[in-house]
Amino acid sequence: MTMSEVPEPEASRNRLRRAADDAPLRGSREARRGCLALAGPTASGKSAASLAIAERWPVEIVSVDSALVYRGMDIGTAKPTAAERAAVPHHLIDIIDPTQSYSAAEFVRDAQRLIGEIHARGRTPLLVGGTMLYFKALMQGLSDMPAADPAVREAIEARARDLGWPVLHAELSKVDPVTATRLAPNDSQRIQRALEVFEVSGQPISAFQTGGDASHQNPISPGALLSLEPTDRAWLHERIARRFDAMLTAGFLDEVRRLRARGDLRADLPSVRCVGYRQAWEAMDAHGEAPDAAQIEALRERGIFATRQLAKRQITWLRSMPQRVALPCDAPDATQRVLDHVSTLMGATT
């Protein structure tokens, strides 16, 4: 059975159809003043759908992906090809070095600037990606968080050196279980920041992230957040496995070796913790730069599992967004359904 032949569970398919039918849609003038947005878990077909949109309407794509910002990380992030980027302008790709970090607040600043510039060119911004915190921050704003406190940060890092980040993750789960459930036990940067915010303010970082900004203007047009979601998780799992295998065939391990050869990257950097890269990095730390076939297979299994867990978290985020228009990414006509909704928003026909 091919991926397109995986049957859609009827109840799930009907749920997605009702969500799409009930979403408010507006005409082309309002759509062009705002933005279109296409979200979904990894491997759900966002890139193909966005390129199909770009073939029919004058859009520019703004990436909403925390991994695509890194230069030199192409294969493991499924970055758009040179041909795809030549066919339609893409933004917020290859903007920082892997030694650097990029926050949700920085994304909002950059996205708002780009949205204005794209509108000034008479085109429509098309926001595409799967980093749901970025979408949430852009739509709702972020409450002002406490500034970094070097003394508190150093104390947390000293405890981590003595006890290990998993112990601090367990401590975080007691004061901010919402954040702790979203973080891996070794996600040092985010665990550190969450504990720092709590110690400085007495409030969990999740309270700042969910509070939003009452004065913030959502740039995404009503009914214009389209969400590609699977009705059958097995379909998405198969897609994830195939894509990981394609990455390995395309030279993903060579890409990781080049990153390691730089000498200035560490396992605790946000770039190296990206799904796939982290598993490859750990395998090479344990077995050397040239793992054998059995070690590569173990890496493959860990990478696929981690990607499935990422997709699960992304779907959970999406289901907390009632304003989304949910479309089944595993439907045979998934891309056409996206085009039909965009056509309604833009006041045109496909």
Coordinates of C-alpha atoms in Angstrom, one line a residue:
M1 CA 0.0 0.0 0.0
T2 CA 1.4 3.4 -1.0
M3 CA 1.1 6.5 1.2
S4 CA -1.7 7.9 -0.9
E5 CA -3.6 4.7 -0.5
V6 CA -3.7 4.8 3.3
P7 CA -7.4 4.9 4.2
E8 CA -8.7 8.0 6.1
P9 CA -10.6 7.1 9.3
E10 CA -14.1 8.5 8.6
A11 CA -14.6 10.2 11.9
S12 CA -11.3 12.0 11.8
R13 CA -11.8 13.0 8.1
N14 CA -15.3 14.5 9.0
R15 CA -13.8 16.4 12.0
L16 CA -11.2 18.1 9.8
R17 CA -13.8 18.8 7.1
R18 CA -16.2 20.4 9.6
A19 CA -13.3 22.6 11.0
A20 CA -12.5 23.8 7.5
D21 CA -16.2 24.4 6.6
D22 CA -16.8 26.4 9.8
A23 CA -13.8 28.7 9.5
P24 CA -14.5 32.3 8.6
L25 CA -13.4 33.3 5.2
R26 CA -12.9 36.8 3.8
G27 CA -12.4 38.3 0.4
S28 CA -9.3 39.2 -1.5
R29 CA -8.9 42.7 -0.3
E30 CA -8.7 41.7 3.4
A31 CA -6.5 38.7 2.6
R32 CA -4.0 40.8 0.7
R33 CA -3.8 43.4 3.5
G34 CA -2.9 40.6 5.9
C35 CA -1.1 37.3 5.5
L36 CA -1.7 33.8 4.5
A37 CA -0.3 31.1 6.7
L38 CA 0.4 27.4 6.2
A39 CA 1.2 25.3 9.3
G40 CA 1.5 21.6 10.0
P41 CA 3.7 18.9 11.5
T42 CA 7.0 17.9 9.9
A43 CA 6.6 15.9 6.6
S44 CA 3.0 16.9 6.2
G45 CA 3.5 18.5 2.7
K46 CA 3.7 22.2 3.6
S47 CA 6.5 22.9 1.1
A48 CA 4.7 21.3 -1.9
A49 CA 1.5 23.1 -1.0
S50 CA 3.3 26.5 -0.6
L51 CA 5.0 26.2 -4.0
A52 CA 1.6 25.3 -5.6
I53 CA 0.2 28.5 -4.0
A54 CA 3.2 30.5 -5.4
E55 CA 2.5 29.2 -8.9
R56 CA -1.0 30.8 -8.8
W57 CA -0.7 34.0 -6.7
P58 CA 1.9 36.7 -6.2
V59 CA 3.3 35.6 -2.8
E60 CA 6.6 35.6 -1.0
I61 CA 7.3 32.9 1.5
V62 CA 8.3 33.7 5.1
S63 CA 9.7 30.6 6.8
V64 CA 8.3 29.9 10.3
D65 CA 10.9 27.2 11.1
S66 CA 13.5 27.5 13.9
A67 CA 15.9 25.1 12.0
L68 CA 15.9 26.7 8.6
V69 CA 17.6 29.8 10.0
Y70 CA 20.9 28.1 10.3
R71 CA 23.5 28.4 7.5
G72 CA 25.2 25.1 6.4
M73 CA 22.4 22.9 7.8
D74 CA 20.6 22.0 4.6
I75 CA 20.0 18.3 4.3
G76 CA 18.9 17.6 7.8
T77 CA 16.5 20.5 7.8
A78 CA 14.9 19.6 4.5
K79 CA 15.7 23.2 3.4
P80 CA 14.1 24.3 0.1
T81 CA 16.3 23.7 -2.9
A82 CA 18.0 26.4 -4.9
A83 CA 15.5 25.9 -7.7
E84 CA 12.6 26.3 -5.3
R85 CA 14.1 29.4 -3.8
A86 CA 14.6 30.8 -7.2
A87 CA 11.0 30.2 -8.2
V88 CA 9.6 32.2 -5.4
P89 CA 11.3 34.5 -2.8
H90 CA 11.9 32.8 0.5
H91 CA 12.8 34.7 3.7
L92 CA 14.3 33.8 7.1
I93 CA 16.4 31.0 5.7
D94 CA 20.2 30.9 6.2
I95 CA 20.2 34.1 8.4
I96 CA 22.4 33.0 11.3
D97 CA 25.5 30.8 12.0
P98 CA 25.0 27.6 13.9
T99 CA 26.9 29.0 16.8
Q100 CA 24.1 31.6 17.3
S101 CA 20.6 31.3 18.7
Y102 CA 17.3 32.8 17.4
S103 CA 14.4 33.6 19.7
A104 CA 10.6 33.8 19.2
A105 CA 10.9 37.6 19.9
E106 CA 13.5 37.9 17.1
F107 CA 11.3 36.0 14.8
V108 CA 8.3 38.3 15.5
R109 CA 10.5 41.4 14.9
D110 CA 11.9 40.0 11.6
A111 CA 8.5 38.7 10.4
Q112 CA 6.7 41.9 11.0
R113 CA 9.4 43.8 9.1
L114 CA 9.2 41.4 6.2
I115 CA 5.4 41.5 6.1
G116 CA 5.5 45.2 5.6
E117 CA 8.2 45.0 2.9
I118 CA 6.3 42.3 1.0
H119 CA 3.1 44.3 1.1
A120 CA 5.0 47.3 -0.1
R121 CA 6.0 45.3 -3.2
G122 CA 2.3 44.5 -3.9
R123 CA 2.6 40.9 -2.9
T124 CA 1.1 38.7 -0.2
P125 CA 3.2 37.2 2.6
L126 CA 2.8 33.5 2.9
L127 CA 4.0 32.2 6.3
V128 CA 5.0 28.6 6.1
G129 CA 6.4 26.3 8.8
G130 CA 6.0 24.1 11.8
T131 CA 7.5 26.1 14.7
M132 CA 4.3 26.7 16.5
L133 CA 5.8 29.0 19.2
Y134 CA 6.7 31.3 16.4
F135 CA 3.2 31.3 15.0
K136 CA 1.7 31.9 18.5
A137 CA 4.1 34.7 19.2
L138 CA 3.3 36.4 15.8
M139 CA -0.5 36.0 16.3
Q140 CA -0.7 36.9 20.0
G141 CA 2.5 38.6 20.9
L142 CA 4.7 37.8 23.9
S143 CA 4.4 39.2 27.3
D144 CA 7.5 41.1 28.5
M145 CA 9.8 38.5 30.1
P146 CA 12.4 39.3 32.8
A147 CA 15.8 40.3 31.4
A148 CA 18.6 37.8 31.7
D149 CA 20.3 37.8 35.1
P150 CA 24.0 36.8 34.7
A151 CA 24.3 35.8 38.4
V152 CA 21.2 33.6 38.4
R153 CA 22.2 32.1 35.1
E154 CA 25.7 31.2 36.4
A155 CA 24.3 29.6 39.5
I156 CA 21.9 27.5 37.4
E157 CA 24.7 26.4 35.1
A158 CA 27.0 25.5 38.1
R159 CA 24.2 23.3 39.5
A160 CA 23.9 21.7 36.1
R161 CA 27.6 20.9 36.0
D162 CA 27.3 19.2 39.4
L163 CA 23.9 17.5 39.0
G164 CA 23.3 17.2 35.3
W165 CA 20.5 18.8 33.2
P166 CA 18.1 15.9 33.7
V167 CA 18.0 16.7 37.4
L168 CA 17.3 20.4 36.7
H169 CA 14.6 19.3 34.2
A170 CA 13.0 17.4 37.1
E171 CA 13.2 20.5 39.2
L172 CA 11.6 22.5 36.4
S173 CA 8.7 20.0 36.2
K174 CA 7.8 20.9 39.8
V175 CA 7.5 24.7 39.2
D176 CA 6.5 24.8 35.5
P177 CA 5.2 21.4 34.4
V178 CA 3.7 23.0 31.2
T179 CA 7.2 24.0 30.0
A180 CA 8.9 20.9 31.3
T181 CA 6.7 18.5 29.3
R182 CA 7.7 20.4 26.1
L183 CA 11.5 20.1 26.8
A184 CA 13.9 17.2 26.5
P185 CA 15.8 16.4 29.8
N186 CA 19.0 17.6 28.2
D187 CA 17.7 20.8 26.5
S188 CA 20.1 22.9 28.5
Q189 CA 19.5 26.3 27.0
R190 CA 15.7 26.2 27.4
I191 CA 15.8 24.5 30.8
Q192 CA 18.2 27.2 32.0
R193 CA 16.1 30.0 30.7
A194 CA 12.9 28.6 32.2
L195 CA 14.5 28.2 35.6
E196 CA 16.1 31.7 35.4
V197 CA 12.7 33.3 34.6
F198 CA 11.1 31.5 37.5
E199 CA 13.8 32.4 40.0
V200 CA 13.8 36.1 38.9
S201 CA 10.1 36.6 38.6
G202 CA 8.5 33.9 40.7
Q203 CA 6.3 33.0 37.7
P204 CA 6.7 30.1 35.2
I205 CA 7.9 31.1 31.7
S206 CA 4.8 29.4 30.3
A207 CA 2.7 32.2 31.9
F208 CA 4.6 34.8 29.9
Q209 CA 4.4 32.7 26.7
T210 CA 0.6 32.1 27.0
G211 CA -0.3 35.5 28.3
G212 CA 0.2 37.3 25.0
D213 CA 0.0 41.1 24.5
A214 CA -3.5 42.6 24.5
S215 CA -2.3 45.4 22.2
H216 CA -0.7 43.1 19.7
Q217 CA -2.1 43.1 16.1
N218 CA -2.4 39.6 14.5
P219 CA -1.2 40.0 10.9
I220 CA -2.7 36.7 9.7
S221 CA -6.1 37.3 8.0
P222 CA -9.2 35.7 9.5
G223 CA -9.6 32.2 8.2
A224 CA -6.1 32.3 6.6
L225 CA -4.2 30.0 9.0
L226 CA -4.4 26.7 7.1
S227 CA -3.2 23.6 9.0
L228 CA -2.2 20.4 7.3
E229 CA -3.0 17.6 9.8
P230 CA -3.0 13.8 9.3
T231 CA -6.2 11.8 9.9
D232 CA -4.0 8.7 10.2
R233 CA -0.8 9.0 12.1
A234 CA 0.6 5.9 10.4
W235 CA 0.6 7.9 7.1
L236 CA 2.7 10.6 8.7
H237 CA 5.0 8.1 10.4
E238 CA 5.7 6.5 7.0
R239 CA 6.4 9.9 5.4
I240 CA 8.8 10.7 8.3
A241 CA 10.7 7.4 7.8
R242 CA 11.0 7.9 4.1
R243 CA 12.2 11.4 4.5
F244 CA 14.9 10.4 7.0
D245 CA 16.1 7.7 4.7
A246 CA 16.2 10.2 1.9
M247 CA 18.3 12.5 4.0
L248 CA 20.8 9.7 4.8
T249 CA 21.0 8.9 1.1
A250 CA 21.6 12.5 0.2
G251 CA 24.7 12.7 2.5
F252 CA 23.3 13.9 5.8
L253 CA 26.1 12.2 7.8
D254 CA 28.7 14.0 5.6
E255 CA 26.9 17.3 6.4
V256 CA 27.2 16.6 10.1
R257 CA 30.9 15.7 9.7
R258 CA 31.5 19.0 8.1
L259 CA 29.7 20.8 11.0
R260 CA 31.8 18.9 13.5
A261 CA 35.0 19.6 11.6
R262 CA 34.5 23.4 12.2
G263 CA 35.5 22.8 15.8
D264 CA 33.4 25.6 17.2
L265 CA 30.1 23.8 17.7
R266 CA 28.9 22.0 20.8
A267 CA 26.3 19.4 21.5
D268 CA 24.3 21.8 23.7
L269 CA 23.8 24.5 21.0
P270 CA 20.3 25.0 19.7
S271 CA 21.5 24.2 16.2
V272 CA 23.0 20.9 17.1
R273 CA 19.9 19.9 19.2
C274 CA 17.7 20.1 16.1
V275 CA 16.0 16.7 15.4
G276 CA 18.3 14.5 13.4
Y277 CA 21.4 16.5 14.0
R278 CA 21.4 15.7 17.7
Q279 CA 21.1 11.9 17.1
A280 CA 23.8 12.0 14.5
W281 CA 26.1 14.1 16.7
E282 CA 25.6 11.7 19.7
A283 CA 26.3 8.7 17.4
M284 CA 29.6 10.2 16.3
D285 CA 30.5 11.2 19.8
A286 CA 30.0 7.6 20.8
H287 CA 31.4 5.7 17.8
G288 CA 33.6 8.1 15.9
E289 CA 33.1 10.0 12.6
A290 CA 32.4 6.8 10.6
P291 CA 29.8 4.7 12.4
D292 CA 29.3 1.2 11.0
A293 CA 26.1 -0.1 9.4
A294 CA 24.6 -1.3 12.7
Q295 CA 25.4 2.0 14.4
I296 CA 23.9 4.0 11.5
E297 CA 20.7 1.8 11.7
A298 CA 20.5 2.6 15.4
L299 CA 20.9 6.3 14.6
R300 CA 18.2 6.0 12.0
E301 CA 15.8 4.5 14.4
R302 CA 16.5 7.2 17.1
G303 CA 16.2 10.0 14.5
I304 CA 12.8 8.7 13.2
F305 CA 11.5 8.3 16.7
A306 CA 12.6 11.8 17.7
T307 CA 11.0 13.2 14.5
R308 CA 7.7 11.4 15.3
Q309 CA 7.8 12.9 18.8
L310 CA 8.3 16.3 17.3
A311 CA 5.3 15.8 15.0
K312 CA 3.2 14.8 17.9
R313 CA 4.1 18.0 19.8
Q314 CA 3.4 20.1 16.7
I315 CA -0.1 18.5 16.3
T316 CA -0.8 19.2 20.0
W317 CA 0.1 22.9 19.5
L318 CA -2.1 23.1 16.4
R319 CA -5.1 21.6 18.1
S320 CA -4.9 24.4 20.7
M321 CA -5.4 27.0 17.9
P322 CA -9.2 27.2 17.3
Q323 CA -8.7 29.8 14.6
R324 CA -7.0 27.4 12.2
V325 CA -8.6 25.8 9.1
A326 CA -7.7 22.1 9.5
L327 CA -7.2 20.2 6.3
P328 CA -6.2 16.5 6.0
C329 CA -2.7 16.3 4.7
D330 CA -3.2 12.6 3.9
A331 CA -6.1 13.1 1.6
P332 CA -5.3 12.3 -2.1
D333 CA -6.3 15.9 -3.0
A334 CA -4.7 17.6 -0.1
T335 CA -2.9 20.3 -2.1
Q336 CA -6.0 21.0 -4.1
R337 CA -7.9 21.6 -0.9
V338 CA -5.3 24.1 0.2
L339 CA -5.6 25.9 -3.2
D340 CA -9.4 25.9 -3.0
H341 CA -9.3 27.7 0.4
V342 CA -6.6 30.1 -0.8
S343 CA -8.7 30.8 -3.9
T344 CA -11.7 31.8 -1.6
L345 CA -9.5 34.0 0.5
M346 CA -7.9 35.7 -2.5
G347 CA -11.1 36.1 -4.4
A348 CA -9.8 34.1 -7.4
T349 CA -10.2 30.8 -9.0
T350 CA -7.7 28.0 -9.5

